């Protein structure tokens, strides 16, 4: 009998063990943790926000809130790489793509990006990849955060950014890769861009249009204006504000650009029985294959939120969306007329839901009156005021706004009476060239489920097609599909967390501030870093942010020539993709047959690049599931050569920056492909270089002079609304619980490796014969005799009710198993039994008892139609 401690002492090299308990709070029970987090949430003040800027209140249909957002059957699935057990969310994500293509009037869309800002930056990068021109024009009427993210991302590409009025641009030099416009723009104005589009395109410049899906229910879509790419956020289609995220960013484009499109795309195909089925399309673009040549580093996106928006579209249908859009527009017209009656000047010629008011009274006065009513408005520098309405606005809200602007005798009622007719869009928009005349969402899916009874059944039918953690363990190596406990998830629906605009004055978001501070303290204690930035909203974003911080730091030391990034060949494919995007030169370092960094090769690379070395980027524990003894030495060597060390997993072993995937280790569910959070921890010397933000600057509280490299997400704190999950996890575990979780994860992996080693080859082990928290099973030996490959085993596992482990990564022809600490022995055994039984089936082929061309493995999976068929190998 050996103890947990002695097992982990053997598995984890001594020089990287902490050797003491973590200094985090004693554990709280489930009820105590909920009342604590409720108290924290209630420090946020919920005002009515008419700030706009890409974030709007909306009514999340309760059926969607409860049956998707709060339902582990929809939140805990993995990214849909195994299409047979993912048809439900693949269909829903295809609905999302249809929603985006139909509303934007462009033929293809992806299944979500991280937010509007990064979607715009991806569009710019696509244009640059396409035509290699080094200038990009940005409209000064883009949202400020979009401008900031795009500017930040333009720097390493070496692009010259010009910001101004896009109607004045002369494109005839033919040196601009793209022009970015916004429709309706950040001030709410709707303009006819046809001429700009034509001028740009005749001169080979691509046109990217940031837009608002709800507005497009009644406005002429950008596709009809001829733009090449449309981007934006689908937040207001049924996703709460959540202080900035998570929400889905969208991206649609013309067909010829489809192969350059970032992110994942769902396609329709046929299954073995000839039935229509869905799968991820164009997967050859994945970073794992293209590495530093990848189109983008985006991996985790916003699948869950895309599904919510898709269902919002399914529920309301085209007529419902038009009604909602018309109602908002009507309210805006009423507001504008009322304000004009009182002498205020509306600066927008045409608008959808947002107006810019040049008021007759002082802005300071308006601000005071707004505060009395707990109303947030957008205050421009030029003494004008922005008001953005949304689907939650009622007559009383308009009356309050009239009061704020001191419109003495105006009420919504009166204005409507004066106008005589509530069918205002006829009067306002349809006389303009902007009225939408084309149909959209004509597919039956968007015209069938308009009652709650039907919608709930539709969502359940889709949910039932997928395997998620509510069915069985999902032992995905490197992805850490651990329990996402109900208690951790509950705060995500607290109104004081969900109903708050990201750009409210900081004093209204004190609850969030406290949450960030407490989580930052705990994460610093756990990882050994000094400061955390919560801005990156995925692991890939975290990598990018960390690398940019390193580049800025080196630049600050007058060493901007240092640009070489060493990356072991075993690294996650996002690593080289991120490094390339950050403007670094990627140099690969070999790994030995144990899965460790090839020390001699590393030394040779360090020597060769020592004058230009920027950093070494490693994953720890290594992706092969082994703790390397020599990590500390490696870090020292890199520092000695003048470089920095970026790490993809926590650890206080001499590294300078690290991204933590809270959607793996810290219990945020995967959502079927997002949301995620990829905050970065840094040592003190890198702190001044962390991400900033143009509206709410997280660096503003810092004592030291900030020298931030820029902005990586549209929202200042990324997907803030899911941070309560990780906070609650740490608070419920306490120091002993966290330690024990790690120990049990290592125990579980070693237990499974031990049970399976008699049947399969376990590829890499540390020098004590133990694995870390995950391990690789080598399936390559079966191929020669039986023709069976890792995919066959993965598919056969589906017949046993399991999602396959990570397949053919980081080593081709293998399966990587990560059981996590959440699973009990019975479930581990159930999975091992399945694999052992499969091994017997392989032996049956090997020894002639089973037909090599028709056997349980190569025919897998076996859906009901196959099981029910008269003959095996034929559809019924
Ligand atoms: C998961 C993972 C990533 C990618 O994270 P995303 O959130 O999907 O962008 C990068 N590096 C490592 C080591 C990972 O395990």
PDB file of C-alpha atoms in Angstrom, residues 349-477:
ATOM      1  CA  UNK A 349     -29.070  61.333 -40.799  1.00  0.00           C
ATOM      2  CA  UNK A 350     -30.333  57.768 -40.742  1.00  0.00           C
ATOM      3  CA  UNK A 351     -30.123  55.369 -37.846  1.00  0.00           C
ATOM      4  CA  UNK A 352     -31.397  52.042 -36.578  1.00  0.00           C
ATOM      5  CA  UNK A 353     -31.341  52.016 -32.768  1.00  0.00           C
ATOM      6  CA  UNK A 354     -28.599  54.434 -31.766  1.00  0.00           C
ATOM      7  CA  UNK A 355     -28.542  58.219 -31.912  1.00  0.00           C
ATOM      8  CA  UNK A 356     -25.974  60.879 -31.150  1.00  0.00           C
ATOM      9  CA  UNK A 357     -27.529  63.887 -29.487  1.00  0.00           C
ATOM     10  CA  UNK A 358     -26.165  67.417 -29.439  1.00  0.00           C
ATOM     11  CA  UNK A 359     -28.068  68.638 -26.402  1.00  0.00           C
ATOM     12  CA  UNK A 360     -29.371  72.090 -25.529  1.00  0.00           C
ATOM     13  CA  UNK A 361     -28.314  71.657 -21.937  1.00  0.00           C
ATOM     14  CA  UNK A 362     -24.838  71.044 -20.564  1.00  0.00           C
ATOM     15  CA  UNK A 363     -23.616  67.476 -20.620  1.00  0.00           C
ATOM     16  CA  UNK A 364     -22.715  67.745 -16.937  1.00  0.00           C
ATOM     17  CA  UNK A 365     -26.375  68.478 -16.238  1.00  0.00           C
ATOM     18  CA  UNK A 366     -27.508  65.508 -18.340  1.00  0.00           C
ATOM     19  CA  UNK A 367     -25.037  63.312 -16.546  1.00  0.00           C
ATOM     20  CA  UNK A 368     -26.421  64.395 -13.164  1.00  0.00           C
ATOM     21  CA  UNK A 369     -29.996  63.788 -14.174  1.00  0.00           C
ATOM     22  CA  UNK A 370     -29.100  60.410 -15.668  1.00  0.00           C
ATOM     23  CA  UNK A 371     -27.395  59.424 -12.430  1.00  0.00           C
ATOM     24  CA  UNK A 372     -30.548  60.256 -10.500  1.00  0.00           C
ATOM     25  CA  UNK A 373     -32.408  57.723 -12.641  1.00  0.00           C
ATOM     26  CA  UNK A 374     -29.546  55.177 -12.561  1.00  0.00           C
ATOM     27  CA  UNK A 375     -29.098  55.448 -16.326  1.00  0.00           C
ATOM     28  CA  UNK A 376     -25.806  55.049 -18.233  1.00  0.00           C
ATOM     29  CA  UNK A 377     -25.376  56.949 -21.491  1.00  0.00           C
ATOM     30  CA  UNK A 378     -22.435  57.239 -23.811  1.00  0.00           C
ATOM     31  CA  UNK A 379     -20.659  60.570 -23.308  1.00  0.00           C
ATOM     32  CA  UNK A 380     -18.549  61.635 -26.273  1.00  0.00           C
ATOM     33  CA  UNK A 381     -15.565  63.947 -25.939  1.00  0.00           C
ATOM     34  CA  UNK A 382     -17.266  66.557 -28.144  1.00  0.00           C
ATOM     35  CA  UNK A 383     -20.034  67.209 -25.587  1.00  0.00           C
ATOM     36  CA  UNK A 384     -22.545  65.062 -27.407  1.00  0.00           C
ATOM     37  CA  UNK A 385     -24.366  62.087 -25.945  1.00  0.00           C
ATOM     38  CA  UNK A 386     -25.004  58.654 -27.428  1.00  0.00           C
ATOM     39  CA  UNK A 387     -28.155  56.642 -26.706  1.00  0.00           C
ATOM     40  CA  UNK A 388     -28.536  53.050 -27.897  1.00  0.00           C
ATOM     41  CA  UNK A 389     -31.889  51.334 -27.416  1.00  0.00           C
ATOM     42  CA  UNK A 390     -32.572  47.609 -27.300  1.00  0.00           C
ATOM     43  CA  UNK A 391     -35.378  45.063 -27.128  1.00  0.00           C
ATOM     44  CA  UNK A 392     -35.918  45.547 -23.398  1.00  0.00           C
ATOM     45  CA  UNK A 393     -36.896  49.216 -23.735  1.00  0.00           C
ATOM     46  CA  UNK A 394     -40.464  50.125 -22.695  1.00  0.00           C
ATOM     47  CA  UNK A 395     -42.439  53.392 -22.863  1.00  0.00           C
ATOM     48  CA  UNK A 396     -41.451  54.229 -19.267  1.00  0.00           C
ATOM     49  CA  UNK A 397     -37.788  53.985 -20.222  1.00  0.00           C
ATOM     50  CA  UNK A 398     -38.330  56.516 -23.024  1.00  0.00           C
ATOM     51  CA  UNK A 399     -40.140  58.813 -20.588  1.00  0.00           C
ATOM     52  CA  UNK A 400     -37.159  58.601 -18.239  1.00  0.00           C
ATOM     53  CA  UNK A 401     -34.816  59.476 -21.098  1.00  0.00           C
ATOM     54  CA  UNK A 402     -36.991  62.485 -21.986  1.00  0.00           C
ATOM     55  CA  UNK A 403     -36.789  63.538 -18.353  1.00  0.00           C
ATOM     56  CA  UNK A 404     -33.005  63.175 -18.339  1.00  0.00           C
ATOM     57  CA  UNK A 405     -32.815  65.518 -21.351  1.00  0.00           C
ATOM     58  CA  UNK A 406     -35.230  67.881 -19.631  1.00  0.00           C
ATOM     59  CA  UNK A 407     -37.855  67.597 -22.377  1.00  0.00           C
ATOM     60  CA  UNK A 408     -40.465  69.238 -20.175  1.00  0.00           C
ATOM     61  CA  UNK A 409     -43.701  68.354 -21.875  1.00  0.00           C
ATOM     62  CA  UNK A 410     -42.704  65.298 -23.840  1.00  0.00           C
ATOM     63  CA  UNK A 411     -43.636  61.719 -23.161  1.00  0.00           C
ATOM     64  CA  UNK A 412     -43.443  58.716 -25.452  1.00  0.00           C
ATOM     65  CA  UNK A 413     -47.256  58.691 -25.499  1.00  0.00           C
ATOM     66  CA  UNK A 414     -47.408  62.282 -26.745  1.00  0.00           C
ATOM     67  CA  UNK A 415     -44.743  61.843 -29.394  1.00  0.00           C
ATOM     68  CA  UNK A 416     -46.499  58.796 -30.776  1.00  0.00           C
ATOM     69  CA  UNK A 417     -49.780  60.725 -30.887  1.00  0.00           C
ATOM     70  CA  UNK A 418     -48.129  63.570 -32.761  1.00  0.00           C
ATOM     71  CA  UNK A 419     -46.669  61.157 -35.249  1.00  0.00           C
ATOM     72  CA  UNK A 420     -50.122  59.715 -35.688  1.00  0.00           C
ATOM     73  CA  UNK A 421     -48.996  56.248 -36.645  1.00  0.00           C
ATOM     74  CA  UNK A 422     -46.818  53.673 -34.983  1.00  0.00           C
ATOM     75  CA  UNK A 423     -45.800  52.053 -38.267  1.00  0.00           C
ATOM     76  CA  UNK A 424     -42.772  54.257 -38.336  1.00  0.00           C
ATOM     77  CA  UNK A 425     -40.223  52.325 -40.344  1.00  0.00           C
ATOM     78  CA  UNK A 426     -42.379  52.949 -43.421  1.00  0.00           C
ATOM     79  CA  UNK A 427     -42.039  56.610 -42.810  1.00  0.00           C
ATOM     80  CA  UNK A 428     -38.404  56.573 -41.780  1.00  0.00           C
ATOM     81  CA  UNK A 429     -36.391  53.748 -43.255  1.00  0.00           C
ATOM     82  CA  UNK A 430     -38.336  52.551 -46.246  1.00  0.00           C
ATOM     83  CA  UNK A 431     -37.962  55.874 -48.022  1.00  0.00           C
ATOM     84  CA  UNK A 432     -34.231  55.331 -47.792  1.00  0.00           C
ATOM     85  CA  UNK A 433     -32.039  52.994 -49.829  1.00  0.00           C
ATOM     86  CA  UNK A 434     -31.446  51.067 -46.624  1.00  0.00           C
ATOM     87  CA  UNK A 435     -34.628  49.075 -46.271  1.00  0.00           C
ATOM     88  CA  UNK A 436     -34.117  45.370 -46.506  1.00  0.00           C
ATOM     89  CA  UNK A 437     -36.128  43.871 -49.339  1.00  0.00           C
ATOM     90  CA  UNK A 438     -34.497  40.437 -49.512  1.00  0.00           C
ATOM     91  CA  UNK A 439     -35.888  37.493 -47.591  1.00  0.00           C
ATOM     92  CA  UNK A 440     -33.888  35.666 -44.939  1.00  0.00           C
ATOM     93  CA  UNK A 441     -34.162  32.560 -42.748  1.00  0.00           C
ATOM     94  CA  UNK A 442     -36.549  30.867 -45.147  1.00  0.00           C
ATOM     95  CA  UNK A 443     -35.334  27.389 -44.133  1.00  0.00           C
ATOM     96  CA  UNK A 444     -37.994  25.329 -42.288  1.00  0.00           C
ATOM     97  CA  UNK A 445     -35.813  25.182 -39.154  1.00  0.00           C
ATOM     98  CA  UNK A 446     -36.375  28.910 -38.683  1.00  0.00           C
ATOM     99  CA  UNK A 447     -40.103  28.655 -39.376  1.00  0.00           C
ATOM    100  CA  UNK A 448     -41.209  25.706 -37.239  1.00  0.00           C
ATOM    101  CA  UNK A 449     -40.248  26.005 -33.572  1.00  0.00           C
ATOM    102  CA  UNK A 450     -41.986  29.232 -32.555  1.00  0.00           C
ATOM    103  CA  UNK A 451     -43.852  27.861 -29.544  1.00  0.00           C
ATOM    104  CA  UNK A 452     -42.047  27.003 -26.329  1.00  0.00           C
ATOM    105  CA  UNK A 453     -43.389  23.447 -26.497  1.00  0.00           C
ATOM    106  CA  UNK A 454     -41.815  22.936 -29.926  1.00  0.00           C
ATOM    107  CA  UNK A 455     -38.592  24.792 -29.147  1.00  0.00           C
ATOM    108  CA  UNK A 456     -37.921  22.803 -25.979  1.00  0.00           C
ATOM    109  CA  UNK A 457     -38.448  19.539 -27.854  1.00  0.00           C
ATOM    110  CA  UNK A 458     -36.154  20.659 -30.659  1.00  0.00           C
ATOM    111  CA  UNK A 459     -33.402  21.542 -28.195  1.00  0.00           C
ATOM    112  CA  UNK A 460     -33.868  18.189 -26.426  1.00  0.00           C
ATOM    113  CA  UNK A 461     -33.759  16.225 -29.696  1.00  0.00           C
ATOM    114  CA  UNK A 462     -30.444  17.873 -30.562  1.00  0.00           C
ATOM    115  CA  UNK A 463     -29.060  17.454 -27.052  1.00  0.00           C
ATOM    116  CA  UNK A 464     -29.860  13.742 -27.129  1.00  0.00           C
ATOM    117  CA  UNK A 465     -27.733  13.211 -30.227  1.00  0.00           C
ATOM    118  CA  UNK A 466     -24.545  14.227 -28.441  1.00  0.00           C
ATOM    119  CA  UNK A 467     -22.248  12.646 -25.905  1.00  0.00           C
ATOM    120  CA  UNK A 468     -21.408  14.994 -23.059  1.00  0.00           C
ATOM    121  CA  UNK A 469     -20.175  14.627 -19.493  1.00  0.00           C
ATOM    122  CA  UNK A 470     -23.729  13.824 -18.406  1.00  0.00           C
ATOM    123  CA  UNK A 471     -23.350  10.483 -20.210  1.00  0.00           C
ATOM    124  CA  UNK A 472     -19.827   9.287 -19.520  1.00  0.00           C
ATOM    125  CA  UNK A 473     -16.274  10.351 -18.864  1.00  0.00           C
ATOM    126  CA  UNK A 474     -14.620  12.164 -21.768  1.00  0.00           C
ATOM    127  CA  UNK A 475     -10.964  11.276 -21.308  1.00  0.00           C
ATOM    128  CA  UNK A 476      -9.492  13.840 -23.666  1.00  0.00           C
ATOM    129  CA  UNK A 477      -5.776  14.186 -23.261  1.00  0.00           C
TER     130      UNK A 477
END
